[in-house]
Amino acid sequence: MTSSSKKSVLIIGGGAVGAIAALNLEVGGLASVTLVLRSNFNAVNEHGFDIKSCDHGRVNSWKPSVVRNSIPDIAKESLPSYDYIVLCTKNIPDVPPTVVDLVTPALPETNTHTTLILLQNGLHIYRPFLETHPQTPVLSGISMIGSEEIFPGQIIQDEGDKLIIGAFPNPNIDPPTSAALEFVNIYKNGGKTDCKLSEDVLHDRWRKLVYNACLNPICAILGLDTGRLRLSADGEVVEHLVRPAMWEIVEAARANGVVLDEDVVQKMIDADPLQSYLNPSMLADVKKGNLIEHENLLGEPLREGKKAGVMMPKIEMLYYMAKGIQWRTMEVRGMVEIPPKNV
Amino acid sequence: MTSSSKKSVLIIGGGAVGAIAALNLEVGGLASVTLVLRSNFNAVNEHGFDIKSCDHGRVNSWKPSVVRNSIPDIAKESLPSYDYIVLCTKNIPDVPPTVVDLVTPALPETNTHTTLILLQNGLHIYRPFLETHPQTPVLSGISMIGSEEIFPGQIIQDEGDKLIIGAFPNPNIDPPTSAALEFVNIYKNGGKTDCKLSEDVLHDRWRKLVYNACLNPICAILGLDTGRLRLSADGEVVEHLVRPAMWEIVEAARANGVVLDEDVVQKMIDADPLQSYLNPSMLADVKKGNLIEHENLLGEPLREGKKAGVMMPKIEMLYYMAKGIQWRTMEVRGMVEIPPKNV
């Protein structure tokens, strides 16, 4: 296959997830990747990525075809449309810019060509695009990777990259199933990763929430990794907080027409090897002083569950605690002002 | 009054609360204080306390009559019985030594003379003494002081010392009302502080729990002082977490025969001046890497409320979160061992 016949892929966000996606797509040989970086741009632009990966081995001083420190404005820059745009940033609707604002300059006006892939967590993250880009095919990407950027441009991936791709619902267009299938083939062409087509995007997203709306925020709030959380207080924290919160998600999913397997709760509790002592994303974010994705991981399933008549007292409490923690981060970063201290 | 006619008072714990109590008792002139210090013994023994107090002004290089770095063993040391022993340590029954273990060497065998004053927070903290020291008069001391030890021996007291003294129930002896009254008079004799007799110890203790089982752990868990907690997320954290948790305590109290004033919830939310940005005790403890008093502040009201048939979902969740945080502190301090990390 010649370079010109490769698919053009723009990846926005080159952290622990985006960098491995970029590497994997280029290793496969069917895609030419432009990667948009922010905080690690200088490090990567000068020295490339250093990656230690259970899928790809050691990869030093590696760069994708193009690295940039801004999102392309394809009209202003007279660039051709990308075939795919993969969003690998955090998705934090409570703090601007929104993902729609972020991606809009890289899409053609009245786009039908470029397929958008939201490689992000949470429920209903496609909905804002239905309003602003009703004709744009939007795919769901659920990543099960274990990967961390320990220094700018230095990435350790210690759990295999498993990606599930599927079409988000859109009443305005035919479901972009062929685009989904094509992207799966491009992604798995290198033979190093597990990428497959989703049979049911909504099911997959609710399923991942069993981990992401429960273990993830509880670890972040208590400052405990998943191994320590399971060990803490002789397992009482798991039994009295994690497990009942997970059942609330299972019930909310069921009330929304999604039946999860009976063993999903235990599987998610045991998902991370205990002695790996892994930091789930929210805990990693809190430790780094970053904002957290609680609106899509907690707020949205809470609202959908309550709308369907499910009592979710544990998830609700986690949601408001996460709001408090988000506010704390914003205050530390100077994003909110408070009255001066009276001395 | 001559020195010999003074009452002998042993204060165990010379932190922010115990040091001010010691100062106030000696200023009053009716007591001779022996103060047991631990972490700040060397600093205080060499240089005395430096205290900046809204009640007492600036007091430099001050020491009570006796400072010690161990609890007196009155039998071994052939010391006379103290008239009063005031316990100002943290009360953490989940981690040895218990307060009973702590105080026993300083009490005469089969004591009836020495009156014990538990100047500590939480519910039913007298109960262990009913078993081990059934004849010992035990008083409740509820302190409303705002005081912090910023460095060893350096104390800033910025909220007035208000102390409420009363007799804990004891089926084996007449209620030690005269001892309570005497101690109130000794304590307030300096004219600098507000010390009064409790009309209803159980009522006072449940009332303080409205603050201590709700605001206090929520601040500790979220890492927010009371001012920031009230400001956070436009007040949503207060409305969705603090206020409903407080109502659970009010209901648990009512089910246990204690009727609190209707306005207690709002009063406790507003208890600390917003712009003081005060750290409640649990938050201060977490920040210092100290253990927290969640068993007496959360566990005991939760058990009593549930026993009386009150649903306490918010308090229950706070309790298990506090357990997780206690375990985290213990793990950091090497008090629990965990399996090694697999690399």
XYZ file of C-alpha atoms in Angstrom:
686
model
C 0.000 0.000 0.000
C 1.422 3.392 -0.926
C 1.513 6.319 1.420
C -1.165 8.155 -0.543
C -3.647 5.344 -0.111
C -3.291 5.469 3.676
C -6.183 6.854 5.646
C -5.529 10.214 7.268
C -6.175 10.152 11.004
C -6.085 13.178 13.281
C -5.671 12.270 16.939
C -6.442 15.070 19.376
C -4.725 14.429 22.697
C -1.362 12.675 22.887
C -1.293 11.503 26.477
C -1.142 7.916 27.653
C -4.074 6.767 25.490
C -3.618 8.913 22.381
C 0.086 8.189 22.006
C -0.419 4.407 22.054
C -3.306 4.755 19.567
C -1.058 6.818 17.283
C 1.775 4.286 17.549
C -0.522 1.369 16.922
C -2.173 2.980 13.894
C 1.154 3.821 12.266
C 2.642 0.406 13.087
C -0.332 -1.098 11.246
C 0.728 0.729 8.093
C -2.772 1.689 6.922
C -2.936 5.140 8.502
C -0.982 8.355 8.503
C -1.386 10.040 11.881
C -1.345 13.709 12.797
C -1.132 13.997 16.564
C -2.131 17.139 18.438
C -0.218 17.583 21.687
C -0.489 20.215 24.359
C 1.469 19.960 27.607
C 3.992 17.468 26.226
C 4.440 19.074 22.782
C 7.937 20.434 23.345
C 9.242 17.201 24.825
C 7.799 15.060 22.024
C 8.630 17.485 19.216
C 12.292 17.543 20.270
C 12.900 13.981 21.447
C 9.902 11.934 20.331
C 8.034 9.537 22.594
C 9.818 6.930 24.701
C 7.348 4.104 25.121
C 7.621 0.898 27.116
C 4.662 -1.151 25.984
C 3.441 -4.659 26.694
C 2.051 -4.668 23.121
C 4.876 -2.955 21.210
C 7.963 -3.459 23.375
C 10.448 -0.623 23.804
C 10.032 2.194 21.306
C 12.419 5.131 21.624
C 12.396 8.607 20.082
C 9.290 7.773 18.111
C 7.041 10.313 16.376
C 3.928 9.877 14.261
C 3.862 11.374 10.734
C 2.931 14.817 12.007
C 2.944 16.340 15.492
C 1.299 19.685 16.146
C 0.645 21.886 19.158
C -2.695 23.178 17.914
C -5.839 21.705 16.485
C -5.803 22.152 12.695
C -8.171 24.753 11.316
C -8.611 23.002 7.987
C -10.386 25.909 6.301
C -7.800 28.518 7.299
C -4.866 26.179 6.685
C -6.334 24.816 3.416
C -5.887 21.241 4.596
C -7.823 18.306 3.117
C -10.458 16.736 5.330
C -9.236 13.974 7.595
C -10.758 10.537 7.131
C -10.918 10.051 10.891
C -10.603 12.322 13.876
C -9.984 10.479 17.136
C -10.670 12.468 20.295
C -8.390 11.265 23.116
C -8.650 14.259 25.441
C -10.454 14.286 28.740
C -14.136 15.077 28.326
C -15.087 17.671 30.951
C -18.325 19.425 29.962
C -18.402 21.498 33.165
C -15.266 23.413 32.135
C -14.837 25.078 28.695
C -13.864 24.460 25.957
C -16.333 21.695 25.167
C -15.240 18.819 22.947
C -17.466 20.275 20.225
C -15.593 23.582 20.369
C -12.341 21.659 20.296
C -13.034 19.552 17.228
C -15.067 21.951 15.085
C -12.162 23.729 13.300
C -10.804 20.331 12.163
C -14.109 19.314 10.557
C -15.335 20.499 7.159
C -18.410 22.715 7.238
C -21.525 20.567 6.904
C -19.298 17.528 7.238
C -20.288 14.125 5.939
C -16.805 12.830 5.069
C -14.848 12.839 8.322
C -15.739 10.166 10.843
C -15.367 11.247 14.457
C -14.288 8.681 17.058
C -14.818 9.570 20.705
C -12.209 7.517 22.516
C -13.452 8.818 25.833
C -15.322 7.530 28.829
C -18.845 8.159 29.976
C -22.424 8.079 28.896
C -24.034 10.008 26.011
C -20.911 11.904 25.090
C -22.101 11.935 21.427
C -25.207 13.976 22.168
C -23.687 17.474 21.845
C -22.585 16.580 18.280
C -26.157 15.704 17.262
C -26.981 19.389 17.738
C -23.928 20.972 16.162
C -22.875 18.377 13.566
C -26.022 16.365 12.780
C -24.601 14.757 9.604
C -21.217 13.775 11.077
C -20.751 10.044 11.680
C -19.691 9.602 15.307
C -18.185 6.367 16.592
C -17.770 5.178 20.140
C -14.315 4.022 21.176
C -14.002 2.214 24.467
C -10.424 1.607 25.467
C -9.432 -0.939 28.106
C -5.767 -0.008 28.008
C -3.556 0.350 31.095
C -1.196 3.145 30.216
C 0.383 6.084 32.016
C 2.519 9.051 30.984
C 5.047 9.205 33.792
C 6.958 12.197 32.376
C 6.146 14.332 29.329
C 6.592 12.008 26.354
C 7.481 8.973 28.475
C 4.790 6.357 28.495
C 4.474 3.028 30.227
C 1.746 0.747 28.947
C 1.425 -2.266 31.206
C -1.999 -3.577 30.255
C -2.799 -4.627 26.677
C -4.673 -2.229 24.391
C -8.204 -3.509 23.887
C -10.434 -1.230 21.855
C -14.134 -1.606 21.092
C -15.491 0.492 18.229
C -19.151 1.023 17.363
C -21.584 3.548 15.937
C -23.333 6.002 18.244
C -27.021 6.433 17.454
C -27.920 9.251 15.061
C -31.452 9.648 13.680
C -30.200 11.841 10.790
C -27.915 9.393 8.982
C -27.483 5.701 8.256
C -25.431 4.090 10.994
C -21.747 4.421 10.024
C -21.133 0.699 10.319
C -18.784 0.479 7.356
C -16.616 3.284 8.773
C -16.548 1.461 12.111
C -15.501 -1.764 10.427
C -12.848 0.012 8.376
C -11.373 1.667 11.456
C -11.275 -1.665 13.311
C -9.294 -3.150 10.402
C -6.899 -0.201 10.268
C -6.385 -0.377 14.027
C -5.765 -4.091 14.317
C -3.666 -4.382 11.144
C -0.373 -4.346 13.045
C -1.415 -7.512 14.814
C -0.371 -6.229 18.230
C -3.723 -5.238 19.714
C -7.235 -6.419 20.229
C -9.711 -4.199 18.389
C -13.228 -5.274 17.615
C -16.612 -4.036 16.570
C -19.103 -3.398 19.323
C -22.354 -5.293 19.153
C -24.068 -2.771 21.409
C -22.434 0.563 22.211
C -24.889 1.521 24.936
C -24.340 -1.837 26.648
C -20.562 -1.453 26.483
C -20.706 2.068 27.906
C -22.979 1.130 30.817
C -20.764 -1.887 31.466
C -17.627 0.238 31.752
C -19.476 2.602 34.089
C -19.686 -0.210 36.638
C -15.964 0.447 37.080
C -15.838 4.116 36.166
C -18.743 5.437 38.237
C -17.782 3.419 41.333
C -14.227 2.192 41.818
C -12.808 5.152 39.943
C -14.326 8.015 41.995
C -14.085 6.113 45.291
C -10.339 5.659 44.699
C -10.050 9.351 43.808
C -12.001 10.517 46.860
C -10.184 8.256 49.323
C -6.737 8.607 47.758
C -6.373 4.827 47.430
C -5.317 2.848 44.343
C -7.456 -0.138 43.358
C -5.250 -2.646 45.185
C -5.184 -0.662 48.415
C -8.914 0.051 48.131
C -9.607 -3.679 48.085
C -7.321 -4.268 51.063
C -8.562 -1.299 53.093
C -10.419 -1.894 56.359
C -10.422 -5.670 55.786
C -12.510 -5.302 52.638
C -15.244 -3.263 54.331
C -14.842 -0.320 51.952
C -15.444 -2.614 48.979
C -18.415 -4.351 50.589
C -20.147 -1.237 51.945
C -19.284 1.339 49.286
C -17.975 -0.104 46.024
C -20.247 -3.115 45.624
C -23.544 -1.349 46.483
C -22.617 1.596 44.223
C -21.930 -0.871 41.396
C -25.335 -2.468 41.861
C -26.943 0.953 41.545
C -25.299 1.298 38.117
C -26.461 -2.201 37.134
C -30.014 -1.232 38.133
C -29.854 2.108 36.307
C -28.611 0.311 33.191
C -31.463 -2.211 33.419
C -34.019 0.590 33.798
C -32.543 2.032 30.602
C -32.948 -1.231 28.740
C -29.391 -2.513 29.159
C -29.020 -5.867 30.879
C -25.505 -6.469 32.184
C -24.180 -9.911 33.056
C -24.779 -11.002 36.645
C -21.054 -11.344 37.297
C -20.138 -7.850 36.072
C -19.893 -6.429 39.603
C -17.398 -9.007 40.833
C -15.486 -8.823 37.547
C -15.100 -5.054 37.841
C -14.035 -5.267 41.498
C -11.329 -7.731 40.431
C -10.560 -5.994 37.123
C -7.144 -4.649 38.121
C -4.631 -7.149 39.499
C -4.505 -6.396 43.245
C -0.739 -6.254 43.472
C -0.471 -3.852 40.538
C -1.790 -1.093 42.809
C -3.136 0.814 39.784
C -4.380 4.392 39.903
C -7.690 4.662 38.028
C -7.987 7.777 35.858
C -9.746 10.012 38.395
C -7.207 9.217 41.112
C -4.354 9.867 38.674
C -5.991 13.171 37.737
C -6.520 14.241 41.344
C -2.906 13.381 42.203
C -1.691 15.487 39.255
C -3.993 18.385 40.155
C -6.028 17.809 36.982
C -9.757 18.204 36.542
C -11.874 15.024 36.660
C -14.527 13.669 34.297
C -17.269 13.265 36.885
C -20.083 14.711 34.766
C -19.873 11.959 32.132
C -18.854 9.190 34.555
C -21.211 9.956 37.459
C -23.579 12.781 36.588
C -24.961 11.329 33.373
C -25.682 7.773 34.662
C -27.167 9.343 37.805
C -29.512 11.534 35.782
C -30.495 8.655 33.469
C -31.035 6.289 36.381
C -33.150 8.737 38.341
C -35.167 9.622 35.238
C -35.964 5.922 34.925
C -37.027 5.757 38.574
C -33.962 4.084 40.106
C -32.846 5.123 43.605
C -29.104 5.805 43.458
C -28.119 7.155 46.887
C -24.505 5.991 46.752
C -23.863 7.265 43.214
C -25.563 10.533 44.088
C -23.307 11.021 47.092
C -20.220 10.186 45.029
C -21.371 12.683 42.412
C -21.627 15.578 44.855
C -18.346 14.608 46.490
C -16.734 14.625 43.045
C -18.220 18.086 42.517
C -16.539 19.212 45.726
C -13.220 17.785 44.577
C -13.573 19.410 41.142
C -14.217 22.742 42.834
C -11.168 22.234 45.065
C -8.951 21.697 42.002
C -10.446 24.725 40.288
C -9.847 26.865 43.369
C -6.217 25.711 43.634
C -5.761 26.544 39.946
C -7.283 29.997 40.348
C -10.333 29.162 38.222
C -12.727 30.321 40.972
C -12.296 33.213 43.366
C -13.187 33.161 47.038
C -13.589 35.992 49.550
C -10.356 36.879 51.365
C -9.499 35.342 54.709
C -10.390 37.483 57.707
C -7.398 37.640 60.025
C -5.860 30.571 99.008
C -2.609 28.777 99.725
C -0.968 26.456 97.272
C -1.807 23.402 99.359
C -5.529 24.092 99.221
C -5.488 24.075 95.426
C -7.080 21.156 93.651
C -4.643 18.858 91.896
C -5.495 18.399 88.221
C -3.751 16.013 85.866
C -4.279 16.878 82.214
C -3.354 14.126 79.773
C -2.650 15.578 76.335
C -1.130 19.023 75.912
C -2.083 19.887 72.353
C -4.260 22.783 71.280
C -7.090 21.937 73.690
C -5.161 20.607 76.693
C -2.662 23.478 76.802
C -5.393 26.133 76.889
C -7.244 24.170 79.576
C -4.037 23.993 81.626
C -3.380 27.709 81.204
C -6.930 28.631 82.103
C -6.991 26.430 85.210
C -3.727 27.864 86.555
C -4.729 31.444 85.714
C -7.850 30.858 87.798
C -5.638 30.154 90.829
C -7.679 27.299 92.260
C -5.827 24.418 90.597
C -2.314 23.077 90.351
C -1.866 21.400 86.974
C 0.334 18.514 85.958
C 0.380 18.316 82.161
C 1.375 15.156 80.293
C 2.898 15.898 76.894
C 4.073 13.582 74.186
C 5.220 14.890 70.790
C 5.766 18.453 72.037
C 7.379 17.549 75.401
C 10.921 18.599 74.519
C 9.837 21.908 73.024
C 7.627 22.793 75.990
C 9.990 21.481 78.652
C 12.816 23.646 77.294
C 11.002 26.791 76.182
C 7.483 26.596 77.581
C 4.367 27.284 75.541
C 3.985 30.361 73.361
C 0.275 31.062 73.219
C -1.651 33.697 71.299
C -5.129 33.540 72.733
C -8.304 35.534 72.218
C -9.108 34.794 75.873
C -5.688 35.235 77.508
C -3.736 37.464 75.114
C -0.085 36.729 74.404
C 1.516 34.332 76.853
C 5.170 33.475 76.275
C 7.414 30.773 77.732
C 4.618 29.570 79.974
C 4.561 26.252 81.816
C 2.033 24.734 84.160
C 3.154 23.628 87.658
C 4.440 20.290 86.357
C 5.127 19.007 82.855
C 5.826 15.329 82.248
C 6.434 13.109 79.243
C 4.709 10.082 80.708
C 1.450 9.351 82.428
C 2.059 9.132 86.192
C 1.910 5.674 87.702
C 0.742 6.876 91.094
C 1.268 3.533 92.837
C 4.834 3.039 91.572
C 5.753 6.706 92.007
C 4.020 6.965 95.415
C 2.080 10.035 94.293
C -1.114 11.213 96.007
C -4.345 10.748 94.038
C -5.268 13.614 91.764
C -8.543 15.402 92.442
C -9.269 15.578 88.712
C -7.878 13.896 85.669
C -8.778 15.622 82.411
C -8.347 13.558 79.250
C -7.528 15.813 76.300
C -6.072 13.218 73.947
C -7.745 11.998 70.787
C -10.109 9.116 71.478
C -9.475 6.423 68.870
C -10.839 3.076 70.076
C -9.892 1.304 66.824
C -6.175 1.757 67.560
C -4.534 0.802 70.899
C -3.927 1.990 73.552
C -7.504 2.660 74.638
C -8.239 5.659 76.828
C -8.866 3.238 79.695
C -5.373 1.761 79.294
C -3.998 5.269 79.165
C -5.577 6.602 82.344
C -5.536 3.522 84.563
C -2.017 3.973 86.055
C -2.943 7.501 87.180
C -6.052 6.329 89.067
C -6.009 4.740 92.537
C -7.058 1.123 92.623
C -10.814 0.899 93.266
C -10.948 4.648 92.857
C -13.706 6.775 94.304
C -11.705 9.956 94.914
C -10.430 11.038 91.533
C -12.983 12.522 89.141
C -12.315 11.794 85.483
C -13.244 14.407 82.886
C -13.413 13.265 79.274
C -12.770 16.448 77.317
C -13.216 14.544 74.073
C -15.722 14.334 71.261
C -18.191 11.647 70.390
C -20.950 9.535 71.772
C -20.806 7.116 74.715
C -17.111 7.563 75.349
C -17.735 6.908 79.088
C -18.981 3.372 78.527
C -15.597 1.569 78.639
C -14.991 3.040 82.127
C -18.243 1.561 83.455
C -16.663 -1.858 82.940
C -13.186 -1.179 84.231
C -13.749 1.590 86.804
C -17.384 1.270 87.892
C -17.000 3.504 90.979
C -15.086 6.313 89.280
C -17.048 9.521 88.727
C -16.780 10.405 85.048
C -17.695 13.842 83.722
C -18.374 14.932 80.196
C -16.461 17.935 78.899
C -17.589 19.461 75.629
C -15.239 22.112 74.354
C -16.240 24.643 71.716
C -12.773 26.144 71.485
C -11.083 27.129 68.223
C -7.433 26.421 68.854
C -4.533 25.026 66.854
C -0.950 24.034 67.652
C 0.919 25.385 64.635
C 4.369 24.233 65.817
C 5.289 22.141 68.854
C 4.443 24.336 71.839
C 3.117 27.220 69.727
C -0.613 27.629 70.011
C -3.046 30.011 68.384
C -6.499 30.180 69.945
C -8.779 32.282 67.785
C -12.195 31.230 69.044
C -13.199 31.663 72.692
C -13.004 28.710 75.070
C -16.527 27.544 75.882
C -16.687 24.447 78.049
C -19.759 22.497 79.119
C -19.296 20.087 82.024
C -21.779 17.453 83.160
C -22.041 14.019 84.721
C -22.082 10.933 82.505
C -24.658 8.350 83.584
C -23.437 5.660 85.965
C -25.848 3.205 87.628
C -23.290 2.318 90.333
C -22.850 5.703 92.021
C -24.717 8.897 92.826
C -24.319 11.363 89.982
C -21.143 13.395 90.609
C -22.987 16.688 90.375
C -21.024 18.394 93.136
C -17.726 17.469 91.467
C -19.059 18.853 88.191
C -20.071 22.095 89.879
C -16.744 22.383 91.663
C -14.822 21.891 88.425
C -16.930 24.516 86.664
C -16.060 26.983 89.431
C -12.356 26.132 89.291
C -12.366 26.482 85.516
C -14.166 29.782 85.268
C -12.466 31.404 88.274
C -10.004 33.327 86.107
C -12.925 35.139 84.509
C -11.576 34.663 81.003
C -13.705 31.800 79.759
C -17.223 30.551 79.548
C -17.663 27.335 81.525
C -21.021 26.052 82.595
C -22.832 23.025 83.894
C -24.624 20.904 81.332
C -28.326 20.415 81.830
C -28.306 17.304 79.667
C -25.037 15.653 78.658
C -26.601 13.315 76.099
C -28.376 16.253 74.447
C -25.149 18.275 74.295
C -23.225 15.366 72.797
C -25.819 14.635 70.086
C -25.992 18.354 69.341
C -22.258 18.594 68.758
C -22.438 15.529 66.512
C -24.544 17.540 64.078
C -21.260 19.290 63.310
C -18.838 16.514 64.114
C -20.460 13.616 62.237
C -21.201 15.717 59.143
C -19.204 18.845 58.406
C -16.123 17.446 60.083
C -15.721 14.188 58.077
C -16.970 15.754 54.824
C -14.261 18.431 55.128
C -11.694 15.717 55.893
C -12.754 13.513 52.979
C -12.925 16.341 50.437
C -9.874 18.226 51.699
C -11.882 21.439 52.114
C -12.022 23.734 55.158
C -15.458 24.802 56.403
C -15.417 28.081 54.459
C -14.409 26.469 51.177
C -16.870 23.624 51.741
C -19.717 26.145 51.954
C -18.515 27.927 48.817
C -17.834 24.770 46.803
C -19.919 24.003 43.730
C -22.199 26.994 44.409
C -23.350 25.500 47.701
C -24.379 22.165 46.185
C -22.060 20.168 48.441
C -23.692 21.686 51.514
C -27.229 21.193 50.195
C -26.790 17.623 48.898
C -24.304 16.209 51.415
C -23.898 18.242 54.586
C -27.493 19.235 55.253
C -29.076 15.791 54.628
C -26.355 14.113 56.707
C -27.095 16.529 59.545
C -30.795 15.699 59.397
C -29.925 12.021 59.753
C -28.133 12.865 63.022
C -31.116 14.935 64.189
C -33.397 11.959 63.456
C -31.065 9.482 65.164
C -30.947 11.734 68.218
C -34.753 11.980 68.292
C -35.061 8.185 68.044
C -32.751 8.039 71.059
C -34.936 10.417 73.059
C -32.963 13.603 72.382
C -34.874 16.420 70.731
C -32.599 19.018 69.172
C -33.733 22.530 68.269
C -35.173 22.898 64.776
C -32.522 25.451 63.837
C -29.566 23.299 64.887
C -28.768 22.230 61.316
C -28.489 25.771 59.962
C -26.625 26.878 63.082
C -24.027 24.146 62.642
C -23.615 24.863 58.921
C -22.920 28.493 59.835
C -20.975 27.679 63.020
C -17.557 28.701 61.716
C -17.233 32.174 60.202
C -16.974 31.547 56.449
C -13.939 33.748 55.906
C -12.029 32.099 58.747
C -11.533 29.050 56.509
C -11.175 26.810 59.568
C -9.965 23.218 59.456
C -12.243 21.019 61.584
C -10.401 18.447 63.683
C -10.607 15.538 61.236
C -9.316 17.647 58.346
C -6.486 18.957 60.523
C -5.671 15.363 61.493
C -5.717 14.095 57.915
C -3.479 16.963 56.781
C -0.996 16.142 59.561
C -1.085 12.413 58.771
C -2.769 11.708 62.114
C -5.419 9.120 62.859
C -9.037 10.324 63.009
C -11.764 9.839 65.617
C -14.365 8.386 63.264
C -15.527 5.586 65.569
C -16.840 7.957 68.242
C -17.952 10.695 65.826
C -19.561 8.562 63.097
C -19.601 4.899 64.084
C -21.325 5.285 67.439
C -24.172 7.611 66.311
C -24.638 5.379 63.255
C -24.959 2.259 65.422
C -27.305 4.000 67.869
C -29.426 5.446 65.070
C -29.745 2.168 63.216
C -30.522 0.309 66.447
C -33.401 2.761 66.933
C -34.629 2.123 63.392
C -33.387 5.278 61.664
C -32.137 5.029 58.071
C -28.778 6.794 57.887
C -27.459 6.266 54.347
C -25.331 9.411 54.235
C -23.759 8.904 57.663
C -23.149 5.246 56.839
C -21.323 6.154 53.647
C -19.256 8.778 55.479
C -18.404 6.168 58.105
C -17.025 3.672 55.600
C -15.181 6.406 53.736
C -13.627 7.475 57.036
C -12.628 3.845 57.586
C -10.870 3.904 54.217
C -9.048 7.098 55.143
C -8.061 5.699 58.548
C -6.645 2.619 56.814
C -4.739 4.827 54.364
C -3.101 6.703 57.243
C -2.265 3.445 58.995
C -0.730 2.045 55.813
C 1.385 5.166 55.290
C 2.550 4.903 58.900
C 3.456 1.239 58.522
C 0.714 0.068 60.905
C -0.672 -2.390 58.330
C 1.250 -4.471 55.838
C 0.218 -5.062 52.254
C 1.451 -7.628 49.721
C 4.383 -6.399 47.608
C 3.817 -4.753 44.253
C 4.205 -7.053 41.265
C 6.445 -5.420 38.696
